[in-house]
Short mmCIF file of C-alpha atoms in Angstrom, two decimals:
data_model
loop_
_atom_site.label_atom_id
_atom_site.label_comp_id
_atom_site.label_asym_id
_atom_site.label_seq_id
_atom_site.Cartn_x
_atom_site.Cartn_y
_atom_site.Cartn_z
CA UNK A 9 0.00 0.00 0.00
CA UNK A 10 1.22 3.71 -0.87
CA UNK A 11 -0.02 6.82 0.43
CA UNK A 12 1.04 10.22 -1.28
CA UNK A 13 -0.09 13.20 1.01
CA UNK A 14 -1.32 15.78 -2.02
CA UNK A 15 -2.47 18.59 0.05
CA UNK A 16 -1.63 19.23 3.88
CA UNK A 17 -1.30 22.31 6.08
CA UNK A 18 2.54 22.44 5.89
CA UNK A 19 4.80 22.16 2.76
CA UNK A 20 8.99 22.76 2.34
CA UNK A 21 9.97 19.38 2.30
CA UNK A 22 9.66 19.67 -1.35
CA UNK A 23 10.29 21.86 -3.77
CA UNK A 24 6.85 23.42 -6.19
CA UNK A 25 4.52 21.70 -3.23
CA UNK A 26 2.04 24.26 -1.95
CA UNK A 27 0.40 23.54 1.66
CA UNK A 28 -2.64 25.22 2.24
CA UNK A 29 -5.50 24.15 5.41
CA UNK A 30 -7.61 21.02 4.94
CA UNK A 31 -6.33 17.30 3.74
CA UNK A 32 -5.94 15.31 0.65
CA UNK A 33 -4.16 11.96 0.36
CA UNK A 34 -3.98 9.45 -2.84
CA UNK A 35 -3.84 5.57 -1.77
CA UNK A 36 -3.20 3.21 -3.93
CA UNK A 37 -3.90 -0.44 -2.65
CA UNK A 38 -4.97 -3.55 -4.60
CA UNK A 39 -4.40 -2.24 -7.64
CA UNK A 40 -7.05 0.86 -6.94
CA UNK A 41 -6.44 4.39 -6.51
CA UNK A 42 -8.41 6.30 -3.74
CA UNK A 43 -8.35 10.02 -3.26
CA UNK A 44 -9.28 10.44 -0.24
CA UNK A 45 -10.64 14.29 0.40
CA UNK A 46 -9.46 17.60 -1.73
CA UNK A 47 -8.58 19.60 0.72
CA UNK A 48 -9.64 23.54 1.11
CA UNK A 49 -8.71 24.52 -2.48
CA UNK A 50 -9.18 23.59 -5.97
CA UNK A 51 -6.21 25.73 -7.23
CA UNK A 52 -3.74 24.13 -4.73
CA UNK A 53 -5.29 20.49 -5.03
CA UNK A 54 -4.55 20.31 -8.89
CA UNK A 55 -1.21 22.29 -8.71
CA UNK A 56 0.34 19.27 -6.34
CA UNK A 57 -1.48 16.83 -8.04
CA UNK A 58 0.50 18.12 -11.31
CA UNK A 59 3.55 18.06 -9.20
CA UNK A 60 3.19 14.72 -7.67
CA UNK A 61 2.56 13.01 -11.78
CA UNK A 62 -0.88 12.00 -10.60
CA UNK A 63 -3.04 12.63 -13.27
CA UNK A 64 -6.98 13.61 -12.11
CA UNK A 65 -8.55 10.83 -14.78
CA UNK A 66 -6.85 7.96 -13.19
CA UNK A 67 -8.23 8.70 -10.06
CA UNK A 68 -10.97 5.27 -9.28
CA UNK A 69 -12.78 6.36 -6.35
CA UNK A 70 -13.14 9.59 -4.13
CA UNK A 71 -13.79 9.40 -0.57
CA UNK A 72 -14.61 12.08 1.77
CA UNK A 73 -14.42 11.60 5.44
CA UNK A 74 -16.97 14.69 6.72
CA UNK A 75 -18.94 17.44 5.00
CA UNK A 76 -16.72 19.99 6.31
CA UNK A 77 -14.87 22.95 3.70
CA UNK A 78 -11.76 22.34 4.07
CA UNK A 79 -11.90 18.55 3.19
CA UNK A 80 -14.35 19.38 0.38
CA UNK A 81 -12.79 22.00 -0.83
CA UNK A 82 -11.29 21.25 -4.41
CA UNK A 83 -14.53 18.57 -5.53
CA UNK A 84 -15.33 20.95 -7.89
CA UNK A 85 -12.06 21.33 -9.37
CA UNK A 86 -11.24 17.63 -8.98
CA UNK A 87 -14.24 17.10 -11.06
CA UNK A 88 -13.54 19.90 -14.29
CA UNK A 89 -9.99 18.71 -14.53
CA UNK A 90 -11.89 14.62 -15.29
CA UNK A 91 -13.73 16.51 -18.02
CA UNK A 92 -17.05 15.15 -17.56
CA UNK A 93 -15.64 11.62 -16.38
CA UNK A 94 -18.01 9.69 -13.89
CA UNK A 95 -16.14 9.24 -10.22
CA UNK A 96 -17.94 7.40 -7.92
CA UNK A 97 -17.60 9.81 -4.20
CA UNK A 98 -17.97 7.69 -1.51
CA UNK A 99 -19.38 9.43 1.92
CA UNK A 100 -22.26 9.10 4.30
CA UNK A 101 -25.85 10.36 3.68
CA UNK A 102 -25.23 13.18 6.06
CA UNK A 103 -22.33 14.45 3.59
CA UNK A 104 -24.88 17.98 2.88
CA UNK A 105 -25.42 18.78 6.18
CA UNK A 106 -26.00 22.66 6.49
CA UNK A 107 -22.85 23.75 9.19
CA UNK A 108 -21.69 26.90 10.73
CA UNK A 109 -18.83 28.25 12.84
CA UNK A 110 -19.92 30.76 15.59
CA UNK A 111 -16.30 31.73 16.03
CA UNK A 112 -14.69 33.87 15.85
CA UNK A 113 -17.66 34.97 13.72
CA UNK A 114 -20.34 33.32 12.12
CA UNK A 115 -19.67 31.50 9.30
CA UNK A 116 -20.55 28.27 6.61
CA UNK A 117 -17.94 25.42 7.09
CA UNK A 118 -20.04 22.70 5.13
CA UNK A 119 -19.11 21.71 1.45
CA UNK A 120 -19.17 24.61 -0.83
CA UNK A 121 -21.21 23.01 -3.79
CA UNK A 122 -24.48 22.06 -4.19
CA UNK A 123 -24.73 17.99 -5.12
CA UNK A 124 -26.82 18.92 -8.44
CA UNK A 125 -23.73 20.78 -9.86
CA UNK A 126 -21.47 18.45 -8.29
CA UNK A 127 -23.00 15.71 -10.08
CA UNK A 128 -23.45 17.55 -13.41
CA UNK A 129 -19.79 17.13 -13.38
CA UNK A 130 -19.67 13.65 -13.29
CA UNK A 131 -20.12 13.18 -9.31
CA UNK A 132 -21.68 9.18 -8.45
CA UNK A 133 -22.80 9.98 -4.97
CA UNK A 134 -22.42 6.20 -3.27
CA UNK A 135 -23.78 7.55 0.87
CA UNK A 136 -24.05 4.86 2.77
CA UNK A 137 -23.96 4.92 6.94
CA UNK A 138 -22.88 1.21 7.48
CA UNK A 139 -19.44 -0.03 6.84
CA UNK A 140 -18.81 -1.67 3.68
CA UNK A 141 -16.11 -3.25 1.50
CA UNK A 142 -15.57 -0.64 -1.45
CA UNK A 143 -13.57 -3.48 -3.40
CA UNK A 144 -11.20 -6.73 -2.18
CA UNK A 145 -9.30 -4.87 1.19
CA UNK A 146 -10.12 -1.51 0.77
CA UNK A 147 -12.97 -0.56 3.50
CA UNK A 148 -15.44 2.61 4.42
CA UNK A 149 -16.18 2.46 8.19
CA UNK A 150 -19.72 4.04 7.89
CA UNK A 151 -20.69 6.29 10.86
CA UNK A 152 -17.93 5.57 13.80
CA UNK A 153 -19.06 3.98 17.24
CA UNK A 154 -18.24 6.88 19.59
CA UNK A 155 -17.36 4.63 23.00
CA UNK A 156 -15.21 7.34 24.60
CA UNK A 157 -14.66 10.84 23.93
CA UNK A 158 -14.64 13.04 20.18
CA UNK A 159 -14.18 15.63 18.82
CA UNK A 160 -17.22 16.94 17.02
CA UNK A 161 -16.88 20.73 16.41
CA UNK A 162 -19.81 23.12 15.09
CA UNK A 163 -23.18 23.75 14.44
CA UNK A 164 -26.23 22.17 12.34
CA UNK A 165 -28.47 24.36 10.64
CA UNK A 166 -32.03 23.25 9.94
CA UNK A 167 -35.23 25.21 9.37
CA UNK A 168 -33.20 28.41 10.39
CA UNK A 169 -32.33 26.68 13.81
CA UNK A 170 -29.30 26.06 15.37
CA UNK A 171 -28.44 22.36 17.00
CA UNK A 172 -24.59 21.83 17.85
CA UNK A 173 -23.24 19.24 14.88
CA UNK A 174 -21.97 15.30 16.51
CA UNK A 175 -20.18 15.53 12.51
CA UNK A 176 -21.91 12.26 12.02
CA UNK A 177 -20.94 11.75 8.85
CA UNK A 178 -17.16 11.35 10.04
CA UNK A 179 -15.92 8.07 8.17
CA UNK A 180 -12.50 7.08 7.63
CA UNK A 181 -11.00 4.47 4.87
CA UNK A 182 -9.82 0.92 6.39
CA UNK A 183 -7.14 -0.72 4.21
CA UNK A 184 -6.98 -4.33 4.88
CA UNK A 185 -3.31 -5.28 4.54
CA UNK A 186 -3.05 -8.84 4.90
CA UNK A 187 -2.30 -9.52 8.45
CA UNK A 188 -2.43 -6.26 9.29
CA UNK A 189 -4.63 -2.31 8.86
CA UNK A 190 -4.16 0.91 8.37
CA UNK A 191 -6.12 3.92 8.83
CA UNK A 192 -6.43 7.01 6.98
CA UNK A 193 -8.70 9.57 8.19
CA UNK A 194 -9.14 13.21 7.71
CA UNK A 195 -10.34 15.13 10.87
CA UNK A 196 -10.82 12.57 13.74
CA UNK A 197 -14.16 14.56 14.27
CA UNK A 198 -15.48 10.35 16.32
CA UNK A 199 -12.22 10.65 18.10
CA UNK A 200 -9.13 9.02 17.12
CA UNK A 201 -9.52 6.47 19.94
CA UNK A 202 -12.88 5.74 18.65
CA UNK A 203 -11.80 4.95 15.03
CA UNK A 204 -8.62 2.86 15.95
CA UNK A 205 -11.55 0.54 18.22
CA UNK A 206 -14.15 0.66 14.84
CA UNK A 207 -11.26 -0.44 12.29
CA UNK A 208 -9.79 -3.56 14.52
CA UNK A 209 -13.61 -4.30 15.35
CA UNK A 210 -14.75 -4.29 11.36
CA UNK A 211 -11.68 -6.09 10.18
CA UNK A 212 -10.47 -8.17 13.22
CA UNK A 213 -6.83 -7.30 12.76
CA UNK A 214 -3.92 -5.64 14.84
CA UNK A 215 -3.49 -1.96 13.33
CA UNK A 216 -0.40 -1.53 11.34
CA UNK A 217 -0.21 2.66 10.88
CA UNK A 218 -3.07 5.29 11.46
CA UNK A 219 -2.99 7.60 9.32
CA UNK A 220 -4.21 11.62 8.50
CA UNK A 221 -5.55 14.37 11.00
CA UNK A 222 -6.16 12.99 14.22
CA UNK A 223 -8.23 16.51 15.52
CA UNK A 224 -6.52 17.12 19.18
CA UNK A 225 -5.65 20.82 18.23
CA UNK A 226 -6.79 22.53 21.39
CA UNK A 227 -7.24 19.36 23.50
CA UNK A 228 -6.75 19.48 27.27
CA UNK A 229 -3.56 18.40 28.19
CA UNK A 230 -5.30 15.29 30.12
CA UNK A 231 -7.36 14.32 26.79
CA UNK A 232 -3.82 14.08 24.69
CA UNK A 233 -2.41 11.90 27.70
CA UNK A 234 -5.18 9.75 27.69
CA UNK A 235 -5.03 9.44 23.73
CA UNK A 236 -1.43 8.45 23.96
CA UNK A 237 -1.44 5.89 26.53
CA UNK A 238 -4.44 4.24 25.21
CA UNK A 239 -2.17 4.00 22.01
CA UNK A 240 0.42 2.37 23.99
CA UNK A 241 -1.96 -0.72 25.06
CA UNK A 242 -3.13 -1.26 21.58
CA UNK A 243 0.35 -1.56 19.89
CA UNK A 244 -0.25 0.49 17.16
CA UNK A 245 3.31 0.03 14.79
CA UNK A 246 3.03 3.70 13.06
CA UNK A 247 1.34 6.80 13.44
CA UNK A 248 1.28 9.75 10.45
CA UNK A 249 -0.46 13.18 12.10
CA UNK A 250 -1.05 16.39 10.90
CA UNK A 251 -3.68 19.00 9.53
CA UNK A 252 -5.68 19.47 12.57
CA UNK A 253 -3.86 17.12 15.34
CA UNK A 254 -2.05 20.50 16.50
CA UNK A 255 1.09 21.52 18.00
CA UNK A 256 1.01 20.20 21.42
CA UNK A 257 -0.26 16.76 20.19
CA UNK A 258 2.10 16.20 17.40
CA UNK A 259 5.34 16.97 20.28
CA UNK A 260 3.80 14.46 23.15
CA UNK A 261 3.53 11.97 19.70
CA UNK A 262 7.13 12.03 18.87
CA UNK A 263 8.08 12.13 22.68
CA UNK A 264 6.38 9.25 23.36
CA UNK A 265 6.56 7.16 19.97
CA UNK A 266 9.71 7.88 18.67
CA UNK A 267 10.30 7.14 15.33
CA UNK A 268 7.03 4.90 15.01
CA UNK A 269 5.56 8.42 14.90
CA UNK A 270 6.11 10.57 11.53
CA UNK A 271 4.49 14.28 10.42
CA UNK A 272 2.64 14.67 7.74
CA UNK A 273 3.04 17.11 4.56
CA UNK A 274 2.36 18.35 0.98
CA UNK A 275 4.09 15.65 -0.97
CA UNK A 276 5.17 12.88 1.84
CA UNK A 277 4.60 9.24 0.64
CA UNK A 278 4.07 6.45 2.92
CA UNK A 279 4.59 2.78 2.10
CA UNK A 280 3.57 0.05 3.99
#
């Protein structure tokens, strides 16, 4: 399995890589190739994609882990650059939820398109809320069991009231690796814990690497602790953070793991 991070909040590792807020990774496993989010911008999203020789047409299947903006981001783009090509997008039903910010002002953070134009551009919407086998090892999780804490953020907005947002709709992509799994997911939103319990419990297997934003940006002190010790018990072999897993959380990572634990970028491949 290969994952090439396209689009991640830091760049500088290498050279004509933008980085820009929001996540996009390309897997390729089993012979398929899975972009997995777009990130916050069109613009940047094809730009790295150009620089990384990964060519917009070849892409088999598009997952998005959440309805939020910066995730969704570059669909549109993504979409244009296939040139009326059918891509089957993989998310759950609750994909179009209507979301706002209330800080530090009030603003939309839910997927700047409307389906209908999404799918006049070749979008084949595939929302399902259970976990299911996308093709031979490749997995969605469907809506995440939420035994301990998350890390839902934000606002639902529906017939002009407000309800806070449990992001729902926050799926990750389970790569079956033979004896082994792997992880990628985008913003955590279920908690990280949570995930790392769904994937072994779906699959049944020790987990090789998680991989992508792992959302503990802010996080008490005690919460990041917690996260990392729990870790420790479950044996996890690699871990591959960024986007929104934050400062603090990335330092206590590499304190604690070493070099099973690796920062993500614009551009950084992982093999495993």
């Amino acid at each position: 399995m290969k994952v090439t991070i396209v689009m991640e909040n830091h760049s500088g590792f290498k050279k004509g890589l933008l980085g820009a807020h929001g996540f996009s990774a390309l897997v390729e496993h089993k012979n398929m190739r899975v972009l997995v989010d777009t990130g916050v911008d069109g613009e940047v999203l094809l730009r790295n994609m150009n620089a990384l020789e990964i060519n917009p047409k070849k892409i088999d299947y598009l997952f998005l882990t959440h309805g939020h903006y910066d995730h969704t981001g570059g669909l549109k783009a993504l979409l244009e650059a296939r040139k009326g090509r059918k891509l089957p997008v993989i998310a759950h039903p609750e994909i179009f939820t209507k979301r706002v910010a209330l800080k530090p002002h009030l603003r939309d953070i839910s997927i700047p398109f409307k389906r209908e134009e999404l799918e006049a551009l070749g979008a084949d919407f595939i929302l399902v809320k259970d976990p299911f086998q996308i093709r031979g090892g490749i997995w969605s999780s469907g809506e995440i069991e939420r035994k301990v804490w998350d890390r839902a953020v934000g606002y639902k907005l529906e017939g002009g009231a407000l309800s806070k947002d449990p992001v729902k709709d926050d799926i990750s992509l389970i790569l079956d690796l033979g004896k082994e799994v792997a992880v990628v997911t985008g913003c955590s939103h279920s908690g990280i814990l949570n995930i790392a319990m769904h994937a072994q419990k779906i699959i049944e297997k020790p987990l090789k690497a998680l991989i992508g934003g792992f959302h503990l940006a802010g996080a008490k002190k005690e919460l990041i602790e917690d996260t990392i010790e729990t870790f420790k018990g479950m044996d996890i072999r690699k871990f591959y953070a960024g986007h929104c897993t934050g400062f603090d959380a990335t330092a206590r990572f590499k304190t604690a793991f070493g070099e099973r634990f690796e920062p993500l970028y614009s551009g950084k491949v992982i093999e495993l």
